[in-house]
Short mmCIF file of C-alpha atoms in Angstrom, two decimals:
data_model
loop_
_atom_site.label_atom_id
_atom_site.label_comp_id
_atom_site.label_asym_id
_atom_site.label_seq_id
_atom_site.Cartn_x
_atom_site.Cartn_y
_atom_site.Cartn_z
CA UNK A 253 25.30 -26.84 12.80
CA UNK A 254 26.01 -24.26 15.52
CA UNK A 255 27.58 -20.89 14.80
CA UNK A 256 30.60 -22.06 16.80
CA UNK A 257 31.12 -25.02 14.46
CA UNK A 258 30.66 -22.77 11.46
CA UNK A 259 33.29 -20.37 12.79
CA UNK A 260 35.75 -23.25 13.21
CA UNK A 261 35.22 -24.44 9.64
CA UNK A 262 35.68 -20.94 8.29
CA UNK A 263 38.83 -20.39 10.39
CA UNK A 264 40.32 -23.64 9.07
CA UNK A 265 39.47 -22.60 5.52
CA UNK A 266 41.11 -19.20 5.97
CA UNK A 267 44.40 -20.64 7.20
CA UNK A 268 47.33 -19.39 5.09
CA UNK A 269 51.09 -19.87 4.84
CA UNK A 270 53.49 -17.02 3.92
CA UNK A 271 55.78 -18.14 1.10
CA UNK A 272 58.80 -16.57 -0.59
CA UNK A 273 59.40 -17.81 -4.15
CA UNK A 274 62.91 -17.49 -5.59
CA UNK A 275 63.99 -18.25 -9.15
CA UNK A 276 66.52 -21.05 -9.51
CA UNK A 277 69.98 -19.72 -10.54
CA UNK A 278 70.08 -22.34 -13.29
CA UNK A 279 67.03 -20.77 -14.91
CA UNK A 280 68.23 -17.19 -14.71
CA UNK A 281 69.12 -15.73 -18.12
CA UNK A 282 69.00 -12.01 -17.35
CA UNK A 283 71.86 -9.93 -15.96
CA UNK A 284 70.05 -9.11 -12.74
CA UNK A 285 68.47 -11.64 -10.48
CA UNK A 286 64.80 -10.84 -9.83
CA UNK A 287 63.61 -10.08 -6.34
CA UNK A 288 61.75 -12.89 -4.57
CA UNK A 289 58.00 -13.07 -4.95
CA UNK A 290 55.97 -13.29 -1.74
CA UNK A 291 52.53 -14.79 -1.44
CA UNK A 292 50.06 -15.82 1.27
CA UNK A 293 49.07 -19.32 0.18
CA UNK A 294 45.81 -20.91 1.40
CA UNK A 295 46.49 -24.18 3.23
CA UNK A 296 43.51 -25.83 1.51
CA UNK A 297 44.54 -24.94 -2.02
CA UNK A 298 46.98 -26.50 -4.51
CA UNK A 299 50.12 -24.88 -5.89
CA UNK A 300 49.02 -24.84 -9.56
CA UNK A 301 45.92 -22.86 -8.55
CA UNK A 302 47.90 -20.01 -6.98
CA UNK A 303 51.23 -19.85 -8.86
CA UNK A 304 50.15 -18.39 -12.20
CA UNK A 305 51.23 -14.98 -10.92
CA UNK A 306 54.54 -16.46 -9.79
CA UNK A 307 55.14 -17.87 -13.26
CA UNK A 308 54.32 -14.57 -14.93
CA UNK A 309 56.56 -12.68 -12.53
CA UNK A 310 59.68 -14.78 -13.21
CA UNK A 311 59.07 -15.31 -16.93
CA UNK A 312 60.71 -11.97 -17.75
CA UNK A 313 63.96 -13.11 -16.09
CA UNK A 314 64.37 -16.38 -17.93
CA UNK A 315 64.26 -17.67 -21.47
CA UNK A 316 64.13 -21.25 -20.28
CA UNK A 317 60.43 -22.04 -20.63
CA UNK A 318 60.75 -25.38 -22.36
CA UNK A 319 59.06 -27.33 -19.58
CA UNK A 320 56.41 -27.00 -16.92
CA UNK A 321 57.11 -24.89 -13.88
CA UNK A 322 57.82 -26.90 -10.75
CA UNK A 323 58.74 -26.07 -7.18
CA UNK A 324 61.43 -27.29 -4.82
CA UNK A 325 62.16 -26.97 -1.13
CA UNK A 326 65.68 -27.89 0.05
CA UNK A 327 66.13 -30.17 -2.94
CA UNK A 328 62.75 -31.87 -2.52
CA UNK A 329 60.36 -31.48 -5.50
CA UNK A 330 56.95 -30.43 -4.15
CA UNK A 331 54.02 -32.64 -5.12
CA UNK A 332 51.41 -30.32 -6.58
CA UNK A 333 48.58 -32.83 -6.09
CA UNK A 334 48.77 -32.56 -2.28
CA UNK A 335 47.15 -29.62 -0.46
CA UNK A 336 49.66 -26.88 0.34
CA UNK A 337 49.09 -27.16 4.09
CA UNK A 338 49.74 -30.90 4.01
CA UNK A 339 53.01 -30.33 2.16
CA UNK A 340 54.06 -27.71 4.69
CA UNK A 341 53.26 -29.86 7.72
CA UNK A 342 54.98 -32.89 6.16
CA UNK A 343 58.25 -31.29 5.06
CA UNK A 344 58.67 -28.16 7.14
CA UNK A 345 57.08 -29.63 10.27
CA UNK A 346 60.00 -32.01 10.75
CA UNK A 347 62.48 -29.14 10.61
CA UNK A 348 60.48 -27.03 13.05
CA UNK A 349 60.39 -29.86 15.57
CA UNK A 350 64.14 -30.24 15.24
CA UNK A 351 64.63 -26.52 15.92
CA UNK A 352 62.41 -26.78 19.00
CA UNK A 353 64.50 -29.65 20.31
CA UNK A 354 67.64 -27.58 19.90
CA UNK A 355 66.00 -24.69 21.74
CA UNK A 356 65.07 -26.99 24.60
CA UNK A 357 68.68 -28.09 24.86
CA UNK A 358 69.78 -24.46 24.97
CA UNK A 359 67.27 -23.74 27.72
CA UNK A 360 68.56 -26.65 29.76
CA UNK A 361 72.11 -25.38 29.39
CA UNK A 362 71.02 -21.92 30.55
CA UNK A 363 69.32 -23.42 33.58
CA UNK A 364 72.41 -25.40 34.47
CA UNK A 365 74.56 -22.28 34.22
CA UNK A 366 72.17 -20.37 36.44
CA UNK A 367 72.28 -23.13 39.05
CA UNK A 368 76.07 -23.11 39.04
CA UNK A 369 76.11 -19.35 39.47
CA UNK A 370 73.70 -19.57 42.37
CA UNK A 371 75.85 -22.18 44.08
CA UNK A 372 78.92 -19.99 43.69
CA UNK A 373 77.09 -16.99 45.11
CA UNK A 374 75.93 -18.99 48.12
CA UNK A 375 79.46 -20.16 48.84
CA UNK A 376 80.76 -16.60 48.64
CA UNK A 377 78.05 -15.35 50.95
CA UNK A 378 78.84 -18.04 53.50
CA UNK A 379 82.51 -17.11 53.48
CA UNK A 380 81.63 -13.46 53.90
CA UNK A 381 79.36 -14.27 56.82
CA UNK A 382 82.14 -16.21 58.57
CA UNK A 383 84.47 -13.28 58.19
CA UNK A 384 81.85 -10.91 59.48
CA UNK A 385 81.41 -12.97 62.65
CA UNK A 386 85.03 -12.30 63.59
CA UNK A 387 84.46 -8.55 63.64
CA UNK A 388 83.01 -6.41 66.48
CA UNK A 389 79.38 -5.37 66.76
CA UNK A 390 79.96 -2.06 65.05
CA UNK A 391 81.59 -3.77 62.17
CA UNK A 392 78.76 -6.26 62.13
CA UNK A 393 76.24 -3.45 61.86
CA UNK A 394 78.21 -1.84 59.11
CA UNK A 395 78.69 -5.14 57.36
CA UNK A 396 75.01 -5.89 57.68
CA UNK A 397 74.20 -2.59 56.05
CA UNK A 398 76.72 -3.29 53.34
CA UNK A 399 75.39 -6.78 52.97
CA UNK A 400 71.89 -5.41 52.55
CA UNK A 401 73.15 -3.04 49.90
CA UNK A 402 75.12 -5.81 48.26
CA UNK A 403 72.11 -8.12 48.44
CA UNK A 404 69.95 -5.53 46.79
CA UNK A 405 72.56 -5.04 44.08
CA UNK A 406 72.92 -8.78 43.65
CA UNK A 407 69.16 -9.17 43.42
CA UNK A 408 69.01 -6.44 40.81
CA UNK A 409 71.84 -8.06 38.90
CA UNK A 410 70.17 -11.45 39.14
CA UNK A 411 66.91 -9.99 37.90
CA UNK A 412 68.73 -8.35 35.02
CA UNK A 413 70.49 -11.61 34.23
CA UNK A 414 67.20 -13.49 34.36
CA UNK A 415 65.62 -10.95 32.04
CA UNK A 416 68.55 -11.28 29.67
CA UNK A 417 68.27 -15.06 29.76
CA UNK A 418 64.56 -14.85 29.08
CA UNK A 419 65.20 -12.54 26.16
CA UNK A 420 67.80 -14.95 24.80
CA UNK A 421 65.44 -17.89 25.18
CA UNK A 422 62.65 -16.01 23.48
CA UNK A 423 64.93 -14.98 20.63
CA UNK A 424 66.02 -18.59 20.20
CA UNK A 425 62.44 -19.78 19.81
CA UNK A 426 61.52 -17.19 17.18
CA UNK A 427 61.19 -18.91 13.84
CA UNK A 428 61.51 -17.28 10.47
CA UNK A 429 58.05 -16.53 9.12
CA UNK A 430 58.41 -17.51 5.48
CA UNK A 431 58.55 -20.82 3.62
CA UNK A 432 61.36 -20.41 1.08
CA UNK A 433 60.62 -22.21 -2.19
CA UNK A 434 62.73 -22.38 -5.37
CA UNK A 435 61.03 -22.04 -8.77
CA UNK A 436 62.21 -24.12 -11.76
CA UNK A 437 61.29 -23.94 -15.46
CA UNK A 438 63.35 -26.85 -16.79
CA UNK A 439 64.34 -30.46 -16.04
CA UNK A 440 60.91 -31.43 -14.76
CA UNK A 441 61.34 -34.44 -12.40
CA UNK A 442 58.56 -36.51 -13.95
CA UNK A 443 59.77 -39.66 -12.19
CA UNK A 444 58.69 -38.02 -8.94
CA UNK A 445 55.99 -35.50 -9.82
CA UNK A 446 52.83 -36.02 -11.80
CA UNK A 447 52.69 -33.95 -14.95
CA UNK A 448 50.52 -30.85 -14.71
CA UNK A 449 50.35 -29.16 -18.13
CA UNK A 450 47.32 -27.01 -17.25
CA UNK A 451 44.67 -26.22 -14.64
CA UNK A 452 42.32 -28.77 -16.18
CA UNK A 453 44.74 -31.48 -15.07
CA UNK A 454 44.32 -30.30 -11.48
CA UNK A 455 40.53 -30.35 -11.85
CA UNK A 456 40.57 -33.90 -13.22
CA UNK A 457 42.81 -35.14 -10.43
CA UNK A 458 40.74 -33.34 -7.78
CA UNK A 459 37.49 -34.83 -9.10
CA UNK A 460 38.92 -38.36 -9.03
CA UNK A 461 40.14 -38.01 -5.43
CA UNK A 462 36.79 -36.49 -4.47
CA UNK A 463 35.00 -39.53 -5.87
CA UNK A 464 37.35 -41.87 -4.01
CA UNK A 465 36.73 -40.10 -0.70
CA UNK A 466 32.96 -40.16 -1.14
CA UNK A 467 32.98 -43.83 -2.04
CA UNK A 468 34.87 -44.56 1.19
CA UNK A 469 32.47 -42.31 3.10
CA UNK A 470 29.15 -43.63 1.81
CA UNK A 471 29.85 -46.70 -0.29
CA UNK A 472 28.94 -45.00 -3.56
CA UNK A 473 29.32 -41.72 -5.45
CA UNK A 474 25.62 -41.05 -5.89
CA UNK A 475 25.76 -37.61 -4.27
CA UNK A 476 28.53 -36.48 -6.65
CA UNK A 477 26.69 -37.84 -9.66
CA UNK A 478 23.54 -36.02 -8.56
CA UNK A 479 25.25 -32.63 -8.73
CA UNK A 480 24.17 -30.63 -11.74
CA UNK A 481 26.62 -28.79 -13.98
CA UNK A 482 26.26 -25.48 -12.17
CA UNK A 483 26.86 -27.10 -8.78
CA UNK A 484 29.93 -28.96 -10.05
CA UNK A 485 31.29 -25.70 -11.46
CA UNK A 486 30.60 -23.84 -8.22
CA UNK A 487 32.44 -26.50 -6.23
CA UNK A 488 35.50 -26.20 -8.45
CA UNK A 489 35.33 -22.41 -8.77
CA UNK A 490 35.01 -22.08 -5.00
CA UNK A 491 38.18 -24.12 -4.54
CA UNK A 492 40.07 -22.35 -7.33
CA UNK A 493 39.17 -18.85 -6.12
CA UNK A 494 39.31 -19.81 -2.43
CA UNK A 495 35.69 -18.74 -1.94
CA UNK A 496 34.40 -20.35 1.25
CA UNK A 497 30.70 -19.65 0.71
CA UNK A 498 30.65 -20.83 -2.90
CA UNK A 499 32.61 -24.00 -2.13
CA UNK A 500 30.66 -25.01 0.97
CA UNK A 501 27.30 -24.25 -0.61
CA UNK A 502 27.95 -27.39 -2.68
CA UNK A 503 30.35 -29.40 -0.53
CA UNK A 504 27.81 -29.58 2.33
CA UNK A 505 25.64 -31.71 0.03
CA UNK A 506 28.36 -34.37 0.09
CA UNK A 507 28.30 -34.70 3.89
CA UNK A 508 26.01 -37.41 5.33
CA UNK A 509 22.93 -36.13 7.10
CA UNK A 510 23.82 -38.05 10.25
CA UNK A 511 26.79 -39.99 11.62
CA UNK A 512 24.86 -43.23 11.09
CA UNK A 513 24.98 -42.70 7.31
CA UNK A 514 28.79 -42.96 7.26
CA UNK A 515 30.33 -46.18 6.04
CA UNK A 516 33.86 -45.05 6.93
CA UNK A 517 35.82 -41.85 7.57
CA UNK A 518 38.10 -40.99 4.61
CA UNK A 519 41.54 -40.42 6.12
CA UNK A 520 45.05 -40.26 4.75
CA UNK A 521 48.10 -40.66 6.97
CA UNK A 522 51.23 -38.94 5.64
CA UNK A 523 54.68 -39.91 6.97
CA UNK A 524 58.00 -38.57 5.68
CA UNK A 525 56.65 -37.49 2.30
CA UNK A 526 55.82 -41.06 1.35
CA UNK A 527 52.59 -42.16 -0.38
CA UNK A 528 49.56 -41.76 1.90
CA UNK A 529 48.38 -44.62 4.09
CA UNK A 530 44.63 -45.22 3.98
CA UNK A 531 42.73 -47.39 6.44
CA UNK A 532 38.97 -47.97 6.66
CA UNK A 533 37.95 -46.24 9.88
CA UNK A 534 34.28 -46.47 10.95
CA UNK A 535 32.48 -43.75 12.88
CA UNK A 536 31.37 -46.12 15.66
CA UNK A 537 33.07 -49.03 17.41
CA UNK A 538 31.52 -52.45 18.07
CA UNK A 539 29.56 -51.02 21.00
CA UNK A 540 28.10 -48.18 18.91
CA UNK A 541 30.34 -45.65 20.69
CA UNK A 542 31.68 -42.83 18.53
CA UNK A 543 35.39 -43.22 17.80
CA UNK A 544 37.88 -40.68 19.06
CA UNK A 545 41.18 -39.76 17.45
CA UNK A 546 42.81 -42.08 19.98
CA UNK A 547 40.61 -44.96 18.80
CA UNK A 548 41.41 -44.05 15.20
CA UNK A 549 45.16 -44.28 15.82
CA UNK A 550 44.73 -47.61 17.58
CA UNK A 551 43.15 -49.03 14.41
CA UNK A 552 46.15 -48.25 12.19
CA UNK A 553 48.54 -51.25 12.30
CA UNK A 554 52.18 -50.55 12.95
CA UNK A 555 53.14 -52.69 9.96
CA UNK A 556 51.30 -50.34 7.61
CA UNK A 557 53.69 -47.45 8.27
CA UNK A 558 56.82 -48.88 9.95
CA UNK A 559 58.76 -48.96 6.67
CA UNK A 560 58.21 -45.22 6.27
CA UNK A 561 59.94 -44.36 9.55
CA UNK A 562 63.61 -43.38 9.79
CA UNK A 563 63.42 -42.34 6.12
CA UNK A 564 65.42 -39.18 6.73
CA UNK A 565 68.03 -41.03 8.79
CA UNK A 566 68.81 -43.25 5.81
CA UNK A 567 69.32 -40.23 3.58
CA UNK A 568 71.31 -38.05 5.99
CA UNK A 569 74.73 -39.65 5.93
CA UNK A 570 76.20 -36.18 5.49
CA UNK A 571 73.92 -34.53 8.07
CA UNK A 572 71.69 -33.03 5.38
CA UNK A 573 68.07 -32.14 6.06
CA UNK A 574 66.74 -33.37 2.73
CA UNK A 575 67.48 -35.78 -0.14
CA UNK A 576 70.09 -34.88 -2.79
CA UNK A 577 69.48 -31.64 -4.65
CA UNK A 578 67.21 -31.54 -7.64
CA UNK A 579 68.52 -30.80 -11.15
CA UNK A 580 69.88 -27.39 -10.09
CA UNK A 581 73.05 -28.96 -8.79
CA UNK A 582 76.32 -27.36 -9.88
CA UNK A 583 77.99 -30.66 -10.83
CA UNK A 584 78.41 -31.90 -14.39
CA UNK A 585 76.20 -34.98 -14.10
CA UNK A 586 73.38 -35.20 -16.61
CA UNK A 587 69.81 -34.59 -15.56
CA UNK A 588 68.83 -38.24 -15.77
CA UNK A 589 71.42 -39.23 -13.21
CA UNK A 590 70.24 -36.51 -10.87
CA UNK A 591 66.60 -37.52 -11.36
CA UNK A 592 67.50 -41.11 -10.55
CA UNK A 593 69.26 -40.07 -7.35
CA UNK A 594 66.18 -38.16 -6.23
CA UNK A 595 63.91 -41.06 -7.07
CA UNK A 596 66.10 -43.51 -5.18
CA UNK A 597 66.21 -41.20 -2.19
CA UNK A 598 62.47 -40.69 -2.02
CA UNK A 599 61.72 -44.41 -2.48
CA UNK A 600 64.32 -45.74 -0.08
CA UNK A 601 62.86 -47.41 3.03
CA UNK A 602 64.37 -48.33 6.34
CA UNK A 603 66.12 -51.66 5.80
CA UNK A 604 67.87 -51.63 9.15
CA UNK A 605 64.85 -51.17 11.40
CA UNK A 606 64.53 -53.37 14.45
CA UNK A 607 61.73 -55.84 15.04
CA UNK A 608 58.38 -54.09 15.53
CA UNK A 609 57.88 -53.01 19.14
CA UNK A 610 54.35 -51.70 18.65
CA UNK A 611 51.11 -53.12 17.37
CA UNK A 612 49.49 -49.86 16.22
CA UNK A 613 50.03 -46.16 15.64
CA UNK A 614 48.67 -45.13 19.04
CA UNK A 615 51.28 -47.18 20.89
CA UNK A 616 54.00 -45.71 18.70
CA UNK A 617 52.88 -42.11 19.32
CA UNK A 618 52.69 -42.58 23.09
CA UNK A 619 56.01 -44.43 23.33
CA UNK A 620 58.00 -42.01 21.17
CA UNK A 621 56.11 -38.75 21.92
CA UNK A 622 55.67 -38.38 18.16
CA UNK A 623 53.73 -35.32 17.07
CA UNK A 624 50.91 -35.35 14.56
CA UNK A 625 49.36 -32.46 12.66
CA UNK A 626 45.87 -31.93 11.28
CA UNK A 627 45.55 -28.62 9.45
CA UNK A 628 48.72 -27.45 11.20
CA UNK A 629 47.61 -28.16 14.76
CA UNK A 630 47.63 -31.16 17.10
CA UNK A 631 44.09 -31.88 18.35
CA UNK A 632 43.47 -33.80 21.55
CA UNK A 633 43.39 -37.58 21.31
CA UNK A 634 39.95 -37.38 22.91
CA UNK A 635 38.55 -35.42 19.95
CA UNK A 636 35.74 -37.04 18.00
CA UNK A 637 37.12 -38.52 14.79
CA UNK A 638 34.04 -37.73 12.71
CA UNK A 639 33.84 -34.19 14.14
CA UNK A 640 37.46 -33.60 13.13
CA UNK A 641 36.68 -34.94 9.67
CA UNK A 642 33.72 -32.61 9.14
CA UNK A 643 35.53 -29.50 10.44
CA UNK A 644 39.21 -30.15 9.60
CA UNK A 645 38.74 -32.13 6.38
CA UNK A 646 40.33 -30.91 3.16
CA UNK A 647 38.48 -29.87 -0.04
CA UNK A 648 39.06 -33.30 -1.61
CA UNK A 649 36.97 -34.72 1.28
CA UNK A 650 39.90 -36.53 2.93
CA UNK A 651 41.15 -35.86 6.44
CA UNK A 652 44.94 -35.63 6.21
CA UNK A 653 46.93 -36.57 9.31
CA UNK A 654 50.66 -35.80 9.16
CA UNK A 655 52.89 -37.79 11.50
CA UNK A 656 56.11 -36.04 12.47
CA UNK A 657 58.79 -38.75 12.56
CA UNK A 658 60.70 -38.28 15.85
CA UNK A 659 63.62 -40.39 14.59
CA UNK A 660 64.53 -37.60 12.16
CA UNK A 661 64.56 -35.04 14.97
CA UNK A 662 66.76 -37.19 17.19
CA UNK A 663 69.17 -37.74 14.33
CA UNK A 664 69.56 -33.99 13.79
CA UNK A 665 69.77 -32.75 17.39
CA UNK A 666 73.48 -31.99 17.05
CA UNK A 667 73.22 -30.41 13.60
CA UNK A 668 73.94 -26.72 13.18
CA UNK A 669 71.51 -26.17 10.37
CA UNK A 670 69.95 -22.93 9.23
CA UNK A 671 66.55 -22.01 10.60
CA UNK A 672 65.40 -20.98 7.14
CA UNK A 673 62.48 -22.85 5.81
#
């Protein structure tokens, strides 16, 4: 592996997300509300591995510690068993795209206003020129001088206006830098989230997913079984402490020695916070040509994900950005009713969708200009699929691809929602 490839892997590993944690008002039992807790969260980690300090920080402000701590963003309980970066791209990515669409609309309006102003200025100048032609030569000379002065002033004004417009456009595209998350200590939504009583639960889940990915990759889990106790501990400790060298010193043993040793590429497609879609994607096509990301998308049938589209549209009858609030709602309904409403919202599929117009994911992306995210960025469709897997893959040995549903963005173009996320 070249030093360039190594630098890419390390850069992906070091990716972090700034987060602001705030205690839920329903859990507050002290007279003063605690200040938010800020944290730079590794994209490749899991929330239970980094939030012990968050729990300790808020414990002094609440006596409600009857249940496990859980996290919420805009009423959506956050699934701890997904990597933090995948959660961010899945939930926050949709909102960011919506904000960008609104900014584009604002830019178009500014351009239209500028064009109208230019037309008005041209008409005024033409009228002035006609009047000037009726005057004598001396007046013409004077008027020309005045016109030059006026032109210079107008140019300066136009430049100032353009600078102001550019400043306004730039200020519109600035996004708030923090992901705002609410911390809860009661009413755990166990119909939605897996229970996580301790760190050992995270380790068990991680090990099971790791075995699944390696079985997809090589047809067996021999390489995992061949790890000794120290190597298994180093793999887990490297993930838990976010130690790149310790983690990759073991994880590299799970990567095939050549592309020909792959059975399939372990991928998971995430759409609208629904369960992941997994398809068996080989490294090479029928002609022994290495698959690109474009080829990968063409092998995912439209039917496998079509029911997950328009999910937000079905839940946004009141122009909300997320499903109904979690059990911190101020109404008098009991927690079970609230839990049921969340469960129904998250499991509702699009029953009013039209007949399929596409045969695969690639056609859908190209027709709708849908965005996709891998580790927070959108690689070229011409990228090698197996290269992306080996450099952009997550610690559980899956390559997560997040599809940003454009139908949600179109539905919210006219919303005046907060830019907070």
